Amino acid sequence: MTIKTYEEINRKIKAGEAVVLTAEEVSEMARSCSPEEIAERVDVVTTATFGAMCSSGAIINFGHTTPPIRMEKIRLNGVPCYEGLAAVDSYIGATACDPEKPEYGGAHVIQDLLEGKEIELEAWGKGTDCYPRKHIKTRITKDSVNEIFLFNPRNAYQNYNVAVNTTARLIHTYMGTLLPNLRNATYSTAGELSPLLNDPEFRTIGIGTRIFLGGAQGFVVWPGTQFNTSKPKNEFGIPVSNAATIAVIGNLKEMSPEFIQAAYFEKYGTSLFVGMGIPIPVLDADMARRVSIRNDQIETSVLDYGSPGTPKLGQVTYEQLRSGTIKVNGKKVRTAPVASLAKARQIASLLKKSIQEGAFEITCPVQMFPQHTSLKSLTETEGEKQP
Amino acid sequence: MIKRRFILNFPPDSGDKPLSYHLVRDYDIRINILKAEVFPGKRGSLLLEMQGTAANIEAGISYLTRHEVVCEPLEKRIRFQHEKCINCGNCTAVCFAGALTIGPPDWELQFDKSLCVVCELCVTACPLKLFEINFQ
Ligand code: SF4
Ligand code: SF4
C-alpha cells in the first residue's frame, strides 16, 4: 500500500521529478487504473476554477500624507470603501458601488488597479489633534500604495446549484439571464476539475494551503464563510448542492489581469471573476480515489430562481450539464455555463507546469478545517412579523 | 414591439407639418430623436429611432413617404469584442438563434454572425459588456 508524505512529494518537486496530472487527466487515467496504481504513479493533481465570486475584495494601505488624515469616508473612483480600519487602511469589496453608477463597482476598481491604471482616491476625516487633515483628493496606482492584497472571505464553492426559471418573466440573476418557462439552465462549477470536489472531506486542503490565486501564489487562510459540511452527499461522497467554501489571500501586485476579471450582472450588480488553482497531493489510494472523481459521478441540484425559496426541481450530473441539455419537470432544457472552463483548464495546466518545474511546492495545512458544520439563518427579531 | 432607426430627409417646405405628432398619435410609435440637422427654409435631416409594432412602423414610414420625406433605414448589427472574451458562457444561455455557442472540446465561445437575429439579449447577458448594437 502506497503512503506518501508531503516531504517526500516536495523532495520530488524540488528535484523536478514529481509526476503531476490535472484533475481531468487523472479522471481519464482512472478508467483504466485502480486507485492503488494511481497513488503509486501520480504525486500531485492540479484542480482549478474560474468563476464569478462575489465575496471577494482587497485590503489596501494608502500610505500617509503630511499632514496626515484619519480617513473616515473613502471613495475610489467614486466607489465606497470601508472606512473603519485605522487611518489609511481600507477594504474594497467586489460588489461595492455608488448606487448612481451600479455598473462600475469595487471589482472594477480592483481590475483597474491590477492593470496598472490610476484611480482617484478621495477621503474625508473630521480632523484630530494627531490627524489634522480633513480632506484629500489624489490619484493612486497599485505601485503607489504600500500594500494591496486580495482577501476573499468566500471563494471556490464546493459544488453549486443549477439555476432555472419556471415563471413567465425573464429574470436577471448572478447565475446569468434566466429565460421564462424553463427555456434555459445555467451552471457554474468546473465539475471534475473543481478544487473542493477533488478533496471533498478536506484531507489535504486546510489553513495554510498554498494555492494559485489570480496568477500569483496565494494561501487558504480559513474555512470560507457559509462553510457547510452537512449538506446531503451522493454515493461518491460529493455534496449535491453548494457546501464548503474557502477564504483566500494573495498579493494583488503579483497577480495578472488574465486571471482576475471584473463583471457586471444586469440588474444584479458587480462581481469579480477569480482564477484559482489548488494542488492536491496524492498521499494514498484514498486520495487517488477522490481526485479520480468524474463528471458523471458529480451531481448537483436544479433550483427554480423564479420562485420564492428557490425550490429544488431535480438533480443532474455534470456530464448531463455539459451535454447541452438536461431534463427538468419532464422538459428538455438547454444548458449554459456561467464560469469559464477554458480558463480553469489553463490554470490547471499552468499550475501543473510550475509544480513540474519545481517552482511551486505543496503545503501540509497548519490546521485542518472543522468537521460537522452547518448554517444558521438570520432571524428577524424586530419589526413586523411575517403572517 | 421592435426598434428601428431611420435617417429622415425633409423637403424644404415640410417644417410646418406636425409629422412626428402624427407618428405618435396615429401610429402609436414611440420616437426618439438621436440627431437633428434642421436649416429653416432649407432641407433638414433627422436620425430617428422608432419603437412600435413592425406593422405600425411600416405604416408610419409610408405616411412620411407620402409627405415627401425620404426615409433611409439603418441596419442593426451586433458588434463584439471577441479578444476580451473570457469564455464564461453567459451569452450562450440567451442566444436562441444559435449564433453564440460554447462546448467541447475546447469550451471556447464560437460566434457565427450569420445566424444572429439581433435580439439583443446578449448585450445585457454578457457580464463584461462585450456586445454592442451598431447601426449602419
Ligand atoms: S443579438 Fe441575439 S441572436 Fe444575435 S448573438 Fe446576441 S443573443 Fe444571439
Ligand atoms: S458572456 Fe461575454 S465574456 Fe462570457 S463568453 Fe459571452 S462574450 Fe465571452
XYZ file of C-alpha atoms and ligand atoms in Angstrom:
539
model
C 0.000 0.000 0.000
C 1.412 3.379 -1.025
C 1.616 6.103 1.580
C 3.445 9.301 0.674
C 4.303 12.269 2.874
C 4.274 15.936 1.936
C 8.067 15.979 2.446
C 8.627 13.120 0.022
C 6.467 14.766 -2.616
C 8.222 18.122 -2.142
C 11.641 16.455 -2.487
C 10.483 15.094 -5.849
C 9.110 18.518 -6.834
C 12.440 20.206 -5.991
C 14.309 17.583 -7.970
C 11.978 18.176 -10.922
C 10.818 14.560 -10.721
C 7.260 14.878 -9.486
C 4.540 13.299 -11.589
C 1.759 15.861 -11.921
C -1.573 15.470 -13.702
C -4.575 17.751 -13.955
C -7.792 16.545 -12.315
C -9.267 15.888 -15.756
C -6.251 13.823 -16.792
C -6.333 11.713 -13.633
C -10.087 11.102 -14.031
C -9.350 9.772 -17.502
C -6.499 7.622 -16.153
C -8.847 6.169 -13.538
C -10.878 4.499 -16.269
C -8.046 2.004 -16.677
C -6.062 2.230 -13.398
C -7.002 1.385 -9.826
C -6.682 3.961 -7.032
C -3.682 1.995 -5.712
C -1.938 2.218 -9.104
C -2.696 5.938 -9.337
C -1.335 6.538 -5.819
C 1.843 4.752 -6.848
C 2.358 6.651 -10.096
C 0.969 10.157 -9.509
C 2.274 12.639 -6.914
C 0.136 15.739 -7.368
C -3.157 16.534 -9.107
C -3.984 20.107 -10.068
C -7.521 21.445 -9.811
C -8.848 24.841 -10.889
C -11.810 27.120 -11.292
C -12.536 30.487 -12.900
C -15.878 31.918 -11.886
C -17.610 34.984 -10.516
C -17.011 35.060 -6.767
C -18.952 37.902 -5.174
C -17.390 37.568 -1.737
C -14.025 38.933 -2.856
C -12.197 42.171 -2.204
C -8.888 43.832 -1.496
C -7.223 45.285 1.558
C -5.281 48.454 0.758
C -2.944 50.639 2.785
C -2.733 54.003 1.015
C 0.241 55.419 2.942
C 0.253 58.615 4.998
C 0.272 62.205 3.763
C 1.776 65.219 5.504
C -0.140 66.476 7.341
C -1.845 63.122 7.930
C -5.554 62.293 7.642
C -7.655 59.761 9.524
C -9.850 58.617 6.627
C -13.452 58.355 7.813
C -15.149 58.260 4.415
C -13.296 56.883 1.409
C -14.092 56.717 -2.321
C -12.022 55.045 -5.051
C -13.212 56.257 -8.484
C -16.430 57.089 -6.658
C -16.885 53.578 -5.232
C -17.286 53.487 -1.427
C -14.683 51.510 0.515
C -14.605 50.574 4.152
C -13.515 53.382 6.471
C -13.365 51.597 9.825
C -9.778 50.339 9.656
C -7.382 52.795 11.309
C -6.288 55.912 9.412
C -5.243 54.736 5.944
C -6.181 51.044 5.774
C -9.275 50.128 3.805
C -11.127 47.211 2.270
C -12.762 47.459 -1.108
C -15.386 44.794 -1.726
C -16.052 43.484 -5.241
C -19.775 44.241 -5.034
C -19.459 47.775 -3.598
C -20.776 50.538 -5.828
C -22.140 54.032 -5.995
C -25.909 53.390 -6.443
C -25.895 56.082 -9.146
C -23.335 54.101 -11.166
C -24.097 50.432 -10.483
C -22.133 49.134 -13.474
C -18.770 50.223 -12.083
C -18.063 48.609 -8.730
C -15.303 47.554 -6.393
C -14.445 44.697 -8.751
C -13.721 47.243 -11.497
C -11.550 49.331 -9.168
C -9.562 46.183 -8.335
C -9.219 45.319 -12.012
C -8.179 48.858 -12.970
C -5.531 48.860 -10.237
C -4.317 45.436 -11.329
C -3.998 46.684 -14.912
C -1.771 49.490 -13.646
C -4.331 52.253 -14.136
C -4.536 55.373 -11.980
C -7.507 55.524 -9.617
C -8.884 58.637 -7.962
C -8.794 58.444 -4.173
C -10.938 60.919 -2.259
C -11.219 60.775 1.516
C -12.612 62.852 4.341
C -11.862 62.985 8.072
C -13.112 65.131 10.912
C -9.574 66.300 11.733
C -7.998 65.286 15.040
C -5.024 66.564 17.011
C -2.822 63.838 15.561
C -4.541 63.679 12.124
C -5.401 67.327 11.367
C -6.191 66.992 7.641
C -9.887 66.885 6.728
C -9.898 66.106 3.027
C -7.704 64.659 0.341
C -8.174 64.085 -3.377
C -5.350 62.371 -5.191
C -4.504 59.561 -7.587
C -3.112 56.152 -6.682
C -1.812 53.098 -8.519
C -1.039 49.613 -7.282
C 2.624 50.641 -7.089
C 1.999 53.852 -5.152
C 0.198 52.117 -2.270
C 2.047 50.196 0.451
C 0.052 47.001 0.300
C -2.820 45.744 -1.765
C -3.833 42.135 -1.313
C -6.931 40.192 -2.209
C -8.708 38.822 0.814
C -11.720 36.867 -0.353
C -13.880 35.599 2.508
C -15.846 33.085 0.432
C -14.451 31.567 -2.751
C -14.395 28.335 -4.739
C -17.746 26.921 -3.647
C -17.702 23.158 -3.363
C -20.361 22.496 -5.980
C -23.105 24.950 -6.875
C -26.682 24.571 -7.974
C -28.122 24.821 -11.464
C -30.392 27.835 -11.988
C -33.672 27.736 -13.933
C -36.775 29.909 -14.051
C -40.294 28.454 -14.233
C -42.087 31.805 -14.199
C -43.414 33.635 -17.237
C -40.987 36.518 -16.908
C -37.299 36.847 -17.752
C -35.128 37.310 -14.647
C -31.617 38.679 -14.200
C -29.512 36.866 -11.585
C -25.886 36.288 -10.626
C -26.371 32.970 -12.438
C -26.980 34.952 -15.621
C -30.117 35.799 -17.567
C -32.780 33.167 -16.935
C -35.364 32.971 -19.675
C -39.018 32.366 -18.795
C -40.787 28.996 -18.791
C -37.692 26.824 -18.296
C -36.075 27.886 -21.553
C -32.533 27.725 -20.219
C -30.477 26.422 -17.296
C -27.143 27.770 -16.097
C -24.412 26.118 -14.023
C -21.133 27.393 -12.687
C -18.850 24.703 -11.270
C -15.881 23.302 -13.198
C -17.089 19.745 -12.421
C -14.328 17.153 -12.110
C -11.718 19.933 -12.337
C -13.192 21.920 -9.444
C -10.879 22.188 -6.384
C -13.118 21.313 -3.447
C -14.820 18.441 -5.292
C -11.472 16.666 -5.560
C -10.863 16.672 -1.815
C -14.441 16.615 -0.540
C -13.520 15.825 3.059
C -10.601 18.247 3.255
C -7.851 15.726 3.925
C -5.258 17.961 2.200
C -6.840 21.416 1.833
C -6.812 23.429 5.066
C -5.458 26.544 6.706
C -2.100 27.386 5.144
C -2.512 25.538 1.842
C -0.531 27.302 -0.888
C -2.656 27.905 -3.988
C -2.646 29.627 -7.374
C -4.647 32.832 -6.961
C -5.173 35.251 -9.816
C -1.838 34.347 -11.407
C 0.226 34.530 -8.214
C 0.831 32.250 -5.262
C -1.722 32.763 -2.523
C -2.960 30.898 0.515
C -6.048 29.362 2.017
C -6.367 31.219 5.323
C -9.597 29.985 6.852
C -12.721 27.991 6.046
C -14.779 30.340 3.905
C -17.933 31.986 5.171
C -21.042 29.782 4.974
C -18.702 26.743 5.241
C -21.107 23.847 5.442
C -20.149 20.179 5.721
C -23.667 18.941 6.481
C -25.199 19.124 3.000
C -26.602 15.819 1.668
C -23.987 13.771 -0.215
C -24.339 11.255 -3.010
C -22.883 7.728 -3.075
C -19.478 9.120 -4.120
C -19.277 11.418 -1.097
C -19.997 14.542 -3.159
C -22.371 17.161 -1.694
C -25.192 17.657 -4.183
C -25.523 21.418 -3.664
C -23.320 24.330 -2.596
C -21.478 23.220 0.557
C -17.981 24.165 1.727
C -16.010 27.289 0.745
C -12.545 28.725 1.418
C -11.203 32.124 2.454
C -8.078 33.041 0.493
C -5.374 35.701 0.448
C -2.839 36.738 -2.171
C -0.743 39.741 -3.196
C -2.626 41.666 -5.896
C 0.617 43.347 -7.011
C 1.860 39.949 -8.237
C -1.385 38.903 -9.948
C -2.287 39.103 -13.625
C -5.353 40.646 -15.313
C -5.564 37.396 -17.244
C -6.895 35.648 -14.144
C -8.872 38.392 -12.392
C -11.792 39.971 -14.215
C -14.443 42.432 -13.089
C -18.015 41.719 -14.129
C -21.405 43.398 -14.094
C -24.508 41.251 -13.993
C -27.506 43.106 -15.344
C -29.890 44.342 -12.611
C -27.851 42.441 -10.016
C -24.571 44.256 -9.643
C -20.840 43.804 -9.886
C -18.762 40.763 -9.068
C -15.241 39.504 -9.609
C -14.190 36.515 -11.695
C -11.367 34.889 -9.750
C -8.974 32.339 -11.196
C -7.886 29.785 -8.646
C -5.899 26.568 -8.715
C -5.274 24.124 -5.884
C -2.711 21.311 -5.979
C -3.794 18.112 -4.259
C -1.123 15.660 -3.123
C -1.957 12.020 -3.860
C -0.953 10.789 -0.414
C -2.557 7.356 -0.681
C -5.155 5.264 -2.510
C -7.990 7.084 -0.755
C -6.831 10.460 -2.122
C -6.287 8.823 -5.529
C -9.921 7.697 -5.462
C -11.034 11.222 -4.502
C -9.172 13.012 -7.299
C -10.403 10.454 -9.819
C -13.980 11.675 -9.467
C -15.682 12.081 -12.858
C -18.377 14.411 -14.197
C -20.880 11.557 -14.340
C -20.347 10.967 -10.596
C -20.777 14.603 -9.550
C -24.383 15.624 -9.097
C -25.971 18.944 -8.308
C -29.426 20.347 -7.598
C -31.601 22.220 -10.074
C -33.219 25.201 -8.340
C -36.020 27.463 -9.531
C -34.685 31.004 -9.156
C -38.041 32.428 -10.207
C -39.991 31.100 -7.203
C -39.690 32.197 -3.566
C -37.391 29.933 -1.555
C -35.759 28.611 -4.781
C -37.436 25.166 -4.668
C -35.467 22.158 -5.909
C -36.770 20.728 -9.169
C -34.312 17.919 -9.720
C -30.790 16.573 -9.622
C -28.405 16.224 -12.584
C -24.787 15.233 -13.217
C -22.103 17.457 -14.727
C -21.899 15.041 -17.624
C -25.552 15.852 -18.399
C -24.962 19.586 -17.910
C -22.001 19.531 -20.294
C -24.014 17.624 -22.921
C -26.003 20.802 -23.623
C -29.430 19.712 -22.387
C -30.940 18.412 -19.164
C -34.443 17.289 -18.294
C -36.382 19.404 -15.786
C -40.026 18.663 -14.959
C -40.051 16.287 -17.923
C -38.994 19.082 -20.269
C -35.759 19.277 -22.257
C -33.865 22.415 -21.171
C -30.800 23.929 -22.819
C -27.800 24.384 -20.518
C -25.079 27.026 -20.486
C -22.086 27.510 -18.208
C -21.535 30.834 -16.436
C -17.950 30.099 -15.386
C -15.053 29.584 -17.768
C -13.913 26.005 -18.166
C -11.353 27.118 -20.757
C -9.710 29.418 -18.195
C -9.920 26.779 -15.443
C -8.108 24.330 -17.719
C -5.469 26.944 -18.497
C -4.899 27.459 -14.755
C -4.718 23.705 -14.036
C -2.085 23.312 -16.782
C -0.089 26.339 -15.621
C -0.085 25.062 -12.057
C 0.923 21.618 -13.276
C 3.826 23.144 -15.166
C 5.070 25.216 -12.220
C 4.984 22.146 -9.947
C 6.821 20.050 -12.545
C 9.452 22.780 -12.823
C 9.927 22.902 -9.067
C 8.556 26.443 -8.760
C 5.507 25.552 -6.677
C 5.724 23.369 -3.568
C 2.784 21.770 -1.860
C 1.976 22.539 1.771
C 0.701 20.475 4.639
C -2.088 22.538 6.255
C -1.115 24.034 9.621
C -4.626 23.287 10.794
C -7.436 21.257 9.271
C -10.928 22.634 8.673
C -13.698 21.982 11.175
C -15.927 18.940 10.680
C -19.706 18.832 11.112
C -20.565 22.465 10.484
C -23.924 23.723 9.316
C -25.518 27.079 8.571
C -27.626 29.424 10.611
C -30.240 31.682 9.080
C -30.767 35.283 10.038
C -33.919 35.564 12.100
C -35.960 38.717 12.327
C -36.398 39.789 15.944
C -37.748 43.291 15.372
C -40.480 44.805 13.285
C -43.472 43.252 11.648
C -43.984 39.527 11.998
C -44.482 37.596 8.775
C -48.104 36.432 8.506
C -42.503 45.842 -30.172
C -39.349 46.419 -32.189
C -36.918 49.278 -32.510
C -35.662 50.597 -35.804
C -33.663 53.615 -36.822
C -34.069 55.780 -39.911
C -32.465 58.846 -41.406
C -35.290 61.143 -42.485
C -34.630 63.776 -45.136
C -37.231 66.514 -45.116
C -38.058 68.697 -48.123
C -37.618 72.480 -47.596
C -41.333 73.189 -47.077
C -42.136 70.485 -44.508
C -41.201 72.480 -41.433
C -44.757 73.472 -40.590
C -46.309 69.986 -40.771
C -46.592 68.172 -37.406
C -45.302 64.867 -38.843
C -43.845 63.473 -35.646
C -47.081 64.237 -33.805
C -48.956 62.001 -36.272
C -46.384 59.229 -35.938
C -47.001 59.157 -32.214
C -50.783 59.659 -32.239
C -51.918 57.817 -35.370
C -49.366 55.015 -35.484
C -48.624 54.525 -31.797
C -44.897 54.807 -32.452
C -42.552 55.968 -29.720
C -39.952 58.225 -31.238
C -36.559 59.275 -30.062
C -34.634 61.922 -31.993
C -30.960 60.980 -31.846
C -29.607 63.672 -34.101
C -31.171 66.616 -35.875
C -29.908 68.997 -38.540
C -32.573 71.485 -39.499
C -31.950 74.622 -41.510
C -35.085 76.796 -41.683
C -36.354 77.113 -45.232
C -33.819 74.536 -46.453
C -33.631 70.720 -46.261
C -33.435 69.115 -42.857
C -32.429 65.675 -41.683
C -33.164 63.663 -38.578
C -31.760 60.476 -37.123
C -34.860 58.951 -35.600
C -35.411 55.812 -33.541
C -38.912 54.374 -33.749
C -40.321 51.867 -31.333
C -43.582 50.125 -32.074
C -45.044 47.104 -33.794
C -43.479 46.204 -37.125
C -46.767 46.918 -38.937
C -47.142 50.344 -37.335
C -43.580 51.325 -38.124
C -44.101 50.297 -41.733
C -47.332 52.311 -41.915
C -45.611 55.279 -40.288
C -42.840 55.162 -42.859
C -45.283 55.120 -45.778
C -47.115 58.050 -44.162
C -43.833 60.001 -44.096
C -43.027 58.975 -47.663
C -46.426 60.295 -48.781
C -45.371 63.632 -47.310
C -42.183 63.624 -49.370
C -39.913 62.659 -46.511
C -37.162 60.332 -47.720
C -36.607 57.555 -45.144
C -33.427 55.519 -45.193
C -33.396 52.568 -42.803
C -30.279 51.942 -40.738
C -29.433 48.291 -40.272
C -28.666 47.000 -36.827
C -25.671 44.783 -36.285
C -24.096 43.245 -33.214
C -20.542 44.369 -32.573
C -18.476 42.004 -30.441
C -15.058 42.499 -28.842
C -14.022 38.865 -29.089
C -10.448 39.471 -27.934
C -11.656 40.364 -24.415
C -13.905 37.314 -24.027
C -13.212 35.051 -21.030
C -15.349 32.176 -22.360
C -17.697 32.207 -19.380
C -20.714 31.169 -21.451
C -23.266 33.648 -20.066
C -24.203 34.898 -23.545
C -24.823 31.381 -24.860
C -27.581 30.969 -22.273
C -29.738 33.541 -24.052
C -28.805 33.142 -27.730
C -31.612 31.053 -29.136
C -30.628 31.793 -32.710
C -27.579 29.579 -32.133
C -25.128 32.311 -33.118
C -23.286 32.085 -29.784
C -22.267 28.598 -28.728
C -19.797 27.027 -26.340
C -18.926 23.371 -25.875
C -16.470 20.533 -26.261
C -13.694 20.017 -26.913
C -12.188 23.416 -26.019
C -15.160 25.234 -24.395
C -14.260 28.451 -26.162
C -17.004 30.750 -27.395
C -17.935 30.445 -31.068
C -19.762 33.342 -32.725
C -21.419 32.731 -36.070
C -22.580 36.222 -37.074
C -24.625 34.911 -39.976
C -27.062 33.271 -37.534
C -27.571 36.406 -35.408
C -31.120 37.780 -35.445
C -30.175 40.879 -33.391
C -32.479 40.013 -30.496
C -30.048 41.987 -28.301
C -30.281 39.594 -25.338
C -26.512 39.032 -25.299
C -25.952 42.779 -24.833
C -27.196 42.628 -21.254
C -26.268 38.977 -20.610
C -22.503 39.425 -21.084
C -21.015 40.410 -17.693
C -18.092 42.060 -19.494
C -20.360 44.108 -21.776
C -18.601 42.945 -24.922
C -21.626 43.251 -27.241
C -22.908 46.491 -28.707
C -25.621 47.341 -31.173
C -24.343 49.142 -34.236
C -26.401 50.893 -36.852
C -25.047 51.008 -40.368
S -28.238 39.513 -30.646
Fe -29.420 37.689 -30.087
S -29.137 36.329 -31.821
Fe -27.551 37.880 -32.020
S -25.785 36.996 -30.992
Fe -26.867 38.219 -29.453
S -28.219 36.749 -28.432
Fe -27.570 35.788 -30.346
S -20.771 36.386 -21.890
Fe -19.199 37.777 -22.656
S -17.278 37.081 -21.727
Fe -18.785 35.461 -21.425
S -18.483 34.062 -23.161
Fe -20.061 35.503 -23.806
S -18.944 37.153 -24.787
Fe -17.436 35.979 -23.658
